[in-house]
Amino acid sequence: MMWGGELILRDGVAVGQVTSAAWGETTGSCVGLAYVRSSDQAPVDAKWIGASEYQVNVGGTLYPIAVSLKAIYDPANARIR
């Protein structure tokens, strides 16, 4: 379970942190929002984000994470129409 403040790693390098998180009942997993930045001043865009593997450090244990630029649940907004 994440609460916020957890370290985000991109290919093993610290790039940001979780700003907020909670259990996502509809996804069946913890969902977090995070800010990331490049360590080499490269532009952070969809290509940069999609080109790597990510992990989150929760209590000293690294967990792989899936990164999405769209809403995890109902990204097309089909359920709320």
N, CA, C and O atoms as a MOPAC input file, in Angstrom:
PM7 MOZYME 1SCF
protein

 N      0.83600 1    -1.18200 1     0.00000 1
 C      0.00000 1     0.00000 1     0.00000 1
 C      0.88100 1     1.24600 1     0.00000 1
 O      1.81000 1     1.35300 1     0.80000 1
 N      0.59800 1     2.16100 1    -0.87100 1
 C      1.31900 1     3.43200 1    -0.91400 1
 C      0.46400 1     4.51500 1    -0.25100 1
 O     -0.76400 1     4.43300 1    -0.23700 1
 N      1.13500 1     5.52400 1     0.29200 1
 C      0.44200 1     6.62400 1     0.95600 1
 C      0.81200 1     7.97400 1     0.37600 1
 O      0.09200 1     8.95300 1     0.57000 1
 N      1.93300 1     8.03600 1    -0.33800 1
 C      2.45900 1     9.29400 1    -0.86000 1
 C      3.85900 1     9.50200 1    -0.30900 1
 O      4.13800 1     9.17700 1     0.84500 1
 N      4.73100 1    10.04400 1    -1.13700 1
 C      6.11200 1    10.27400 1    -0.73500 1
 C      7.06400 1     9.16700 1    -1.15200 1
 O      8.27600 1     9.30800 1    -0.98500 1
 N      6.54600 1     8.06300 1    -1.69200 1
 C      7.40800 1     6.95500 1    -2.09900 1
 C      8.25400 1     7.35200 1    -3.30500 1
 O      7.80500 1     8.10100 1    -4.17300 1
 N      9.47600 1     6.84200 1    -3.34800 1
 C     10.42900 1     7.12600 1    -4.40900 1
 C     10.08200 1     6.34500 1    -5.67500 1
 O      9.79300 1     5.15000 1    -5.60600 1
 N     10.10700 1     7.01300 1    -6.83100 1
 C      9.89400 1     6.37600 1    -8.13400 1
 C     11.25000 1     6.24500 1    -8.81800 1
 O     12.02000 1     7.20400 1    -8.87900 1
 N     11.53600 1     5.04600 1    -9.33500 1
 C     12.77800 1     4.79900 1   -10.06100 1
 C     12.47800 1     4.46400 1   -11.51800 1
 O     11.54600 1     3.71700 1   -11.81800 1
 N     13.26700 1     5.01800 1   -12.40300 1
 C     13.17800 1     4.74100 1   -13.84100 1
 C     14.47800 1     4.06600 1   -14.23300 1
 O     15.54500 1     4.67900 1   -14.17300 1
 N     14.39300 1     2.81100 1   -14.63300 1
 C     15.59100 1     2.02600 1   -14.96800 1
 C     16.62000 1     2.09200 1   -13.84600 1
 O     17.81900 1     2.18600 1   -14.10600 1
 N     16.15400 1     2.04400 1   -12.60000 1
 C     17.02900 1     2.01800 1   -11.44000 1
 C     17.51700 1     3.36300 1   -10.94600 1
 O     18.25800 1     3.41800 1    -9.96500 1
 N     17.12200 1     4.46000 1   -11.60000 1
 C     17.55000 1     5.80200 1   -11.21900 1
 C     16.35700 1     6.56800 1   -10.65000 1
 O     15.27900 1     6.57000 1   -11.24400 1
 N     16.54500 1     7.21400 1    -9.50800 1
 C     15.47700 1     7.99200 1    -8.89400 1
 C     15.07400 1     9.14700 1    -9.80000 1
 O     15.91500 1     9.94400 1   -10.21400 1
 N     13.77200 1     9.23300 1   -10.10800 1
 C     13.28000 1    10.29300 1   -10.99100 1
 C     12.10100 1    11.06900 1   -10.41800 1
 O     11.66400 1    12.04500 1   -11.02800 1
 N     11.57800 1    10.66900 1    -9.27700 1
 C     10.44300 1    11.39100 1    -8.73100 1
 C      9.86000 1    10.71100 1    -7.52600 1
 O     10.46900 1     9.82400 1    -6.92900 1
 N      8.65200 1    11.14800 1    -7.17400 1
 C      7.99600 1    10.55600 1    -6.02300 1
 C      6.48300 1    10.58100 1    -6.18400 1
 O      5.91700 1    11.39200 1    -6.91700 1
 N      5.85900 1     9.66200 1    -5.47000 1
 C      4.40100 1     9.57800 1    -5.43400 1
 C      3.89500 1    10.76900 1    -4.63300 1
 O      4.39200 1    11.05000 1    -3.54200 1
 N      2.90900 1    11.46400 1    -5.17700 1
 C      2.33900 1    12.61100 1    -4.46700 1
 C      1.09300 1    12.23500 1    -3.68400 1
 O      0.80100 1    12.83000 1    -2.64600 1
 N      0.36100 1    11.24800 1    -4.18000 1
 C     -0.81300 1    10.75700 1    -3.45600 1
 C     -1.13400 1     9.36200 1    -3.96800 1
 O     -0.83000 1     9.02100 1    -5.11100 1
 N     -1.74800 1     8.56200 1    -3.11200 1
 C     -2.06600 1     7.18200 1    -3.48600 1
 C     -3.20000 1     6.66400 1    -2.61800 1
 O     -3.44200 1     7.16900 1    -1.52200 1
 N     -3.88500 1     5.66000 1    -3.11800 1
 C     -4.96900 1     5.01500 1    -2.37900 1
 C     -5.28600 1     3.69200 1    -3.05800 1
 O     -4.83400 1     3.42500 1    -4.17200 1
 N     -6.06200 1     2.87600 1    -2.38000 1
 C     -6.50900 1     1.61800 1    -2.95100 1
 C     -7.56000 1     1.91600 1    -4.01900 1
 O     -8.51100 1     2.65500 1    -3.76400 1
 N     -7.39300 1     1.34600 1    -5.21000 1
 C     -8.35600 1     1.51300 1    -6.28800 1
 C     -9.24500 1     0.27900 1    -6.37900 1
 O     -8.84800 1    -0.72700 1    -6.96700 1
 N    -10.41000 1     0.34300 1    -5.81800 1
 C    -11.30300 1    -0.82200 1    -5.78100 1
 C    -11.62200 1    -1.34100 1    -7.18100 1
 O    -11.65900 1    -2.55300 1    -7.39400 1
 N    -11.85100 1    -0.44800 1    -8.13000 1
 C    -12.20000 1    -0.89500 1    -9.48600 1
 C    -11.01100 1    -1.49100 1   -10.22100 1
 O    -11.20000 1    -2.28500 1   -11.14200 1
 N     -9.79800 1    -1.13400 1    -9.84300 1
 C     -8.60700 1    -1.69700 1   -10.48900 1
 C     -8.05500 1    -2.89100 1    -9.72900 1
 O     -7.28300 1    -3.67400 1   -10.28200 1
 N     -8.44200 1    -3.04000 1    -8.46900 1
 C     -7.94800 1    -4.14700 1    -7.66100 1
 C     -6.49300 1    -3.98500 1    -7.24900 1
 O     -5.81200 1    -4.96900 1    -6.96000 1
 N     -6.01800 1    -2.75200 1    -7.22000 1
 C     -4.63000 1    -2.49300 1    -6.83800 1
 C     -4.50300 1    -1.07100 1    -6.29800 1
 O     -5.43500 1    -0.26900 1    -6.37100 1
 N     -3.34600 1    -0.79300 1    -5.76700 1
 C     -3.07500 1     0.56600 1    -5.30100 1
 C     -2.78400 1     1.44200 1    -6.51800 1
 O     -2.09400 1     1.01900 1    -7.44500 1
 N     -3.30700 1     2.64700 1    -6.51000 1
 C     -3.11600 1     3.59200 1    -7.61200 1
 C     -2.49700 1     4.85100 1    -7.03800 1
 O     -2.95200 1     5.37000 1    -6.01900 1
 N     -1.46100 1     5.33800 1    -7.69500 1
 C     -0.79600 1     6.53400 1    -7.20400 1
 C     -0.57800 1     7.55100 1    -8.30200 1
 O     -0.50400 1     7.20900 1    -9.48200 1
 N     -0.47600 1     8.79800 1    -7.90200 1
 C     -0.09600 1     9.88300 1    -8.80100 1
 C      1.32500 1    10.27700 1    -8.44300 1
 O      1.67600 1    10.34900 1    -7.26500 1
 N      2.14100 1    10.53400 1    -9.45300 1
 C      3.54000 1    10.86500 1    -9.17700 1
 C      4.05100 1    11.91300 1   -10.14100 1
 O      3.58000 1    12.02400 1   -11.27300 1
 N      5.01500 1    12.67200 1    -9.68000 1
 C      5.76800 1    13.58800 1   -10.53500 1
 C      7.08700 1    12.91600 1   -10.86600 1
 O      7.73500 1    12.34100 1    -9.99100 1
 N      7.49000 1    12.98900 1   -12.14000 1
 C      8.80000 1    12.48800 1   -12.53500 1
 C      9.53200 1    13.57800 1   -13.30900 1
 O      8.91600 1    14.44700 1   -13.92700 1
 N     10.85100 1    13.51200 1   -13.26100 1
 C     11.67900 1    14.46700 1   -14.00000 1
 C     12.92700 1    13.72000 1   -14.48600 1
 O     13.34900 1    12.73400 1   -13.88200 1
 N     13.49500 1    14.20000 1   -15.56400 1
 C     14.68100 1    13.54300 1   -16.09600 1
 C     15.91000 1    14.06100 1   -15.36200 1
 O     15.99000 1    15.23600 1   -15.00600 1
 N     16.85800 1    13.16800 1   -15.14500 1
 C     18.08100 1    13.56100 1   -14.44900 1
 C     19.07400 1    14.23300 1   -15.38900 1
 O     20.01600 1    14.88100 1   -14.93500 1
 N     18.87000 1    14.08200 1   -16.69900 1
 C     19.80500 1    14.67100 1   -17.66800 1
 C     19.18000 1    15.83100 1   -18.44800 1
 O     19.66100 1    16.19200 1   -19.52200 1
 N     18.11200 1    16.40800 1   -17.90600 1
 C     17.42100 1    17.54900 1   -18.51400 1
 C     16.75000 1    17.21400 1   -19.84700 1
 O     16.39100 1    18.12600 1   -20.59200 1
 N     16.57200 1    15.93000 1   -20.16600 1
 C     15.84400 1    15.53000 1   -21.37400 1
 C     14.37000 1    15.89200 1   -21.19100 1
 O     13.86200 1    15.88900 1   -20.07000 1
 N     13.69000 1    16.19900 1   -22.28600 1
 C     12.25400 1    16.49500 1   -22.16600 1
 C     11.48900 1    15.27600 1   -21.65100 1
 O     11.71800 1    14.15300 1   -22.10100 1
 N     10.59700 1    15.50500 1   -20.72200 1
 C      9.74800 1    14.43100 1   -20.21100 1
 C      8.45600 1    14.46400 1   -21.02100 1
 O      7.59400 1    15.31600 1   -20.80800 1
 N      8.33900 1    13.52400 1   -21.95000 1
 C      7.15200 1    13.42300 1   -22.79500 1
 C      6.71800 1    11.96400 1   -22.84200 1
 O      7.32300 1    11.11600 1   -22.18600 1
 N      5.68900 1    11.66900 1   -23.60300 1
 C      5.15900 1    10.30600 1   -23.67100 1
 C      6.22200 1     9.32100 1   -24.13700 1
 O      6.28300 1     8.20000 1   -23.63200 1
 N      7.04700 1     9.71000 1   -25.07400 1
 C      8.10800 1     8.82900 1   -25.57000 1
 C      9.11000 1     8.52300 1   -24.45800 1
 O      9.49500 1     7.36700 1   -24.28000 1
 N      9.53500 1     9.53000 1   -23.71500 1
 C     10.48600 1     9.34700 1   -22.61100 1
 C      9.88800 1     8.43400 1   -21.54600 1
 O     10.55800 1     7.53200 1   -21.04500 1
 N      8.64000 1     8.67100 1   -21.20800 1
 C      7.99100 1     7.86300 1   -20.17500 1
 C      7.83400 1     6.41800 1   -20.62100 1
 O      8.07800 1     5.50300 1   -19.83600 1
 N      7.43200 1     6.19800 1   -21.86200 1
 C      7.19500 1     4.84300 1   -22.34300 1
 C      8.43400 1     4.03300 1   -22.65300 1
 O      8.32800 1     2.83400 1   -22.90900 1
 N      9.61100 1     4.65100 1   -22.63900 1
 C     10.84000 1     3.97700 1   -23.05300 1
 C     11.55400 1     3.25400 1   -21.91600 1
 O     12.69100 1     2.81900 1   -22.09900 1
 N     10.93700 1     3.11200 1   -20.76600 1
 C     11.66100 1     2.58000 1   -19.61500 1
 C     10.80500 1     1.70300 1   -18.72900 1
 O      9.59100 1     1.59900 1   -18.90000 1
 N     11.48300 1     1.06700 1   -17.76400 1
 C     10.83800 1     0.27300 1   -16.71900 1
 C     10.82300 1     1.11300 1   -15.44900 1
 O     11.76300 1     1.86500 1   -15.18800 1
 N      9.77200 1     0.99000 1   -14.66800 1
 C      9.62500 1     1.78400 1   -13.45800 1
 C      9.40500 1     0.89700 1   -12.24800 1
 O      8.85400 1    -0.19900 1   -12.34400 1
 N      9.85600 1     1.40500 1   -11.09700 1
 C      9.63700 1     0.74300 1    -9.81900 1
 C      9.28100 1     1.81400 1    -8.78900 1
 O      9.58700 1     2.99400 1    -8.96200 1
 N      8.62700 1     1.37100 1    -7.71300 1
 C      8.34200 1     2.25100 1    -6.58800 1
 C      8.94200 1     1.59900 1    -5.34100 1
 O      8.86000 1     0.38400 1    -5.16100 1
 N      9.53900 1     2.41600 1    -4.49400 1
 C     10.13200 1     1.94100 1    -3.26100 1
 C      9.10900 1     2.12400 1    -2.14500 1
 O      8.80400 1     3.24500 1    -1.74000 1
 N      8.59100 1     1.00900 1    -1.66000 1
 C      7.60300 1     1.04100 1    -0.57300 1
 C      8.23300 1     0.35400 1     0.63500 1
 O      8.39300 1    -0.86600 1     0.65300 1
 N      8.58200 1     1.13200 1     1.62300 1
 C      9.16500 1     0.58200 1     2.84400 1
 C     10.47000 1    -0.15400 1     2.61500 1
 O     10.77800 1    -1.10300 1     3.33600 1
 N     11.24100 1     0.26400 1     1.62800 1
 C     12.52800 1    -0.36500 1     1.35100 1
 C     12.47200 1    -1.51400 1     0.36400 1
 O     13.51200 1    -2.06900 1     0.01100 1
 N     11.28900 1    -1.88100 1    -0.08600 1
 C     11.12500 1    -2.93600 1    -1.07700 1
 C     10.73600 1    -2.31200 1    -2.40900 1
 O      9.84700 1    -1.46200 1    -2.46400 1
 N     11.39800 1    -2.73100 1    -3.48400 1
 C     11.08700 1    -2.21400 1    -4.81400 1
 C     10.02100 1    -3.07200 1    -5.47800 1
 O     10.12900 1    -4.29700 1    -5.52200 1
 N      8.98900 1    -2.41000 1    -5.99500 1
 C      7.90100 1    -3.08300 1    -6.70000 1
 C      7.81400 1    -2.53400 1    -8.11500 1
 O      7.88500 1    -1.32000 1    -8.30800 1
 N      7.66000 1    -3.41000 1    -9.11500 1
 C      7.46100 1    -2.90300 1   -10.47900 1
 C      6.11100 1    -2.21300 1   -10.56700 1
 O      5.14600 1    -2.62700 1    -9.92500 1
 N      6.05300 1    -1.15900 1   -11.36600 1
 C      4.79200 1    -0.44400 1   -11.52700 1
 C      4.48100 1    -0.25000 1   -13.00900 1
 O      5.38100 1    -0.18300 1   -13.84600 1
 N      3.20900 1    -0.16400 1   -13.30700 1
 C      2.74100 1     0.17600 1   -14.64900 1
 C      2.49100 1     1.67500 1   -14.67500 1
 O      1.85000 1     2.21700 1   -13.77500 1
 N      2.98900 1     2.33500 1   -15.69000 1
 C      2.84300 1     3.77800 1   -15.81500 1
 C      1.85100 1     4.07700 1   -16.92700 1
 O      1.91300 1     3.48100 1   -18.00200 1
 N      0.94400 1     4.99400 1   -16.66400 1
 C     -0.05900 1     5.35600 1   -17.65700 1
 C     -0.22900 1     6.86700 1   -17.69800 1
 O     -0.22000 1     7.52800 1   -16.66000 1
 N     -0.38100 1     7.39900 1   -18.87700 1
 C     -0.66000 1     8.82500 1   -19.02500 1
 C     -2.15300 1     9.10400 1   -19.07700 1
 O     -2.58000 1    10.25900 1   -19.06000 1
 N     -2.93800 1     8.04700 1   -19.14000 1
 C     -4.39400 1     8.17600 1   -19.16700 1
 C     -4.96300 1     7.59200 1   -17.88700 1
 O     -4.27100 1     6.89500 1   -17.14500 1
 N     -6.21500 1     7.87900 1   -17.64400 1
 C     -6.88800 1     7.31100 1   -16.47400 1
 C     -6.82900 1     5.79100 1   -16.53800 1
 O     -7.04700 1     5.20300 1   -17.59800 1
 N     -6.53800 1     5.15700 1   -15.41600 1
 C     -6.44500 1     3.69600 1   -15.36300 1
 C     -7.82400 1     3.07000 1   -15.56900 1
 O     -7.96200 1     2.07500 1   -16.28200 1
 N     -8.82400 1     3.64900 1   -14.95100 1
 C    -10.18900 1     3.13600 1   -15.05400 1
 C    -10.96000 1     4.00900 1   -16.02600 1
 O    -11.06100 1     5.22000 1   -15.82700 1
 N    -11.49700 1     3.41800 1   -17.06200 1
 C    -12.32900 1     4.10800 1   -18.04500 1
 C    -11.59700 1     5.26300 1   -18.74300 1
 O    -12.06200 1     6.40200 1   -18.69700 1
 N    -10.45500 1     4.97800 1   -19.39100 1
 C     -9.68000 1     6.04500 1   -20.04100 1
 C    -10.43300 1     6.77300 1   -21.15800 1
 O    -10.08500 1     7.90600 1   -21.48900 1
 N    -11.44500 1     6.15200 1   -21.73700 1
 C    -12.21500 1     6.79900 1   -22.81300 1
 C    -13.45400 1     7.52500 1   -22.28400 1
 O    -14.21100 1     8.09400 1   -23.07000 1
 N    -13.67200 1     7.51400 1   -20.97100 1
 C    -14.83700 1     8.12100 1   -20.33300 1
 C    -16.15400 1     7.52300 1   -20.82600 1
 O    -17.18000 1     8.20200 1   -20.82300 1
 N    -16.13100 1     6.27300 1   -21.24300 1
 C    -17.33900 1     5.62000 1   -21.74800 1
 C    -18.33900 1     5.29100 1   -20.63900 1
 O    -19.54400 1     5.27400 1   -20.88800 1
 N    -17.86900 1     5.03500 1   -19.44300 1
 C    -18.77200 1     4.63900 1   -18.35500 1
 C    -19.51600 1     5.80900 1   -17.73900 1
 O    -20.55800 1     5.59800 1   -17.11800 1
 N    -19.02900 1     7.03100 1   -17.88300 1
 C    -19.70800 1     8.15400 1   -17.23600 1
 C    -20.66400 1     8.89700 1   -18.19200 1
 O    -21.28100 1     9.89300 1   -17.81500 1
 N    -20.76900 1     8.40600 1   -19.39900 1
 C    -21.68700 1     9.05000 1   -20.36300 1
 C    -23.03600 1     8.41500 1   -20.33500 1
 O    -23.92700 1     8.82700 1   -21.07700 1

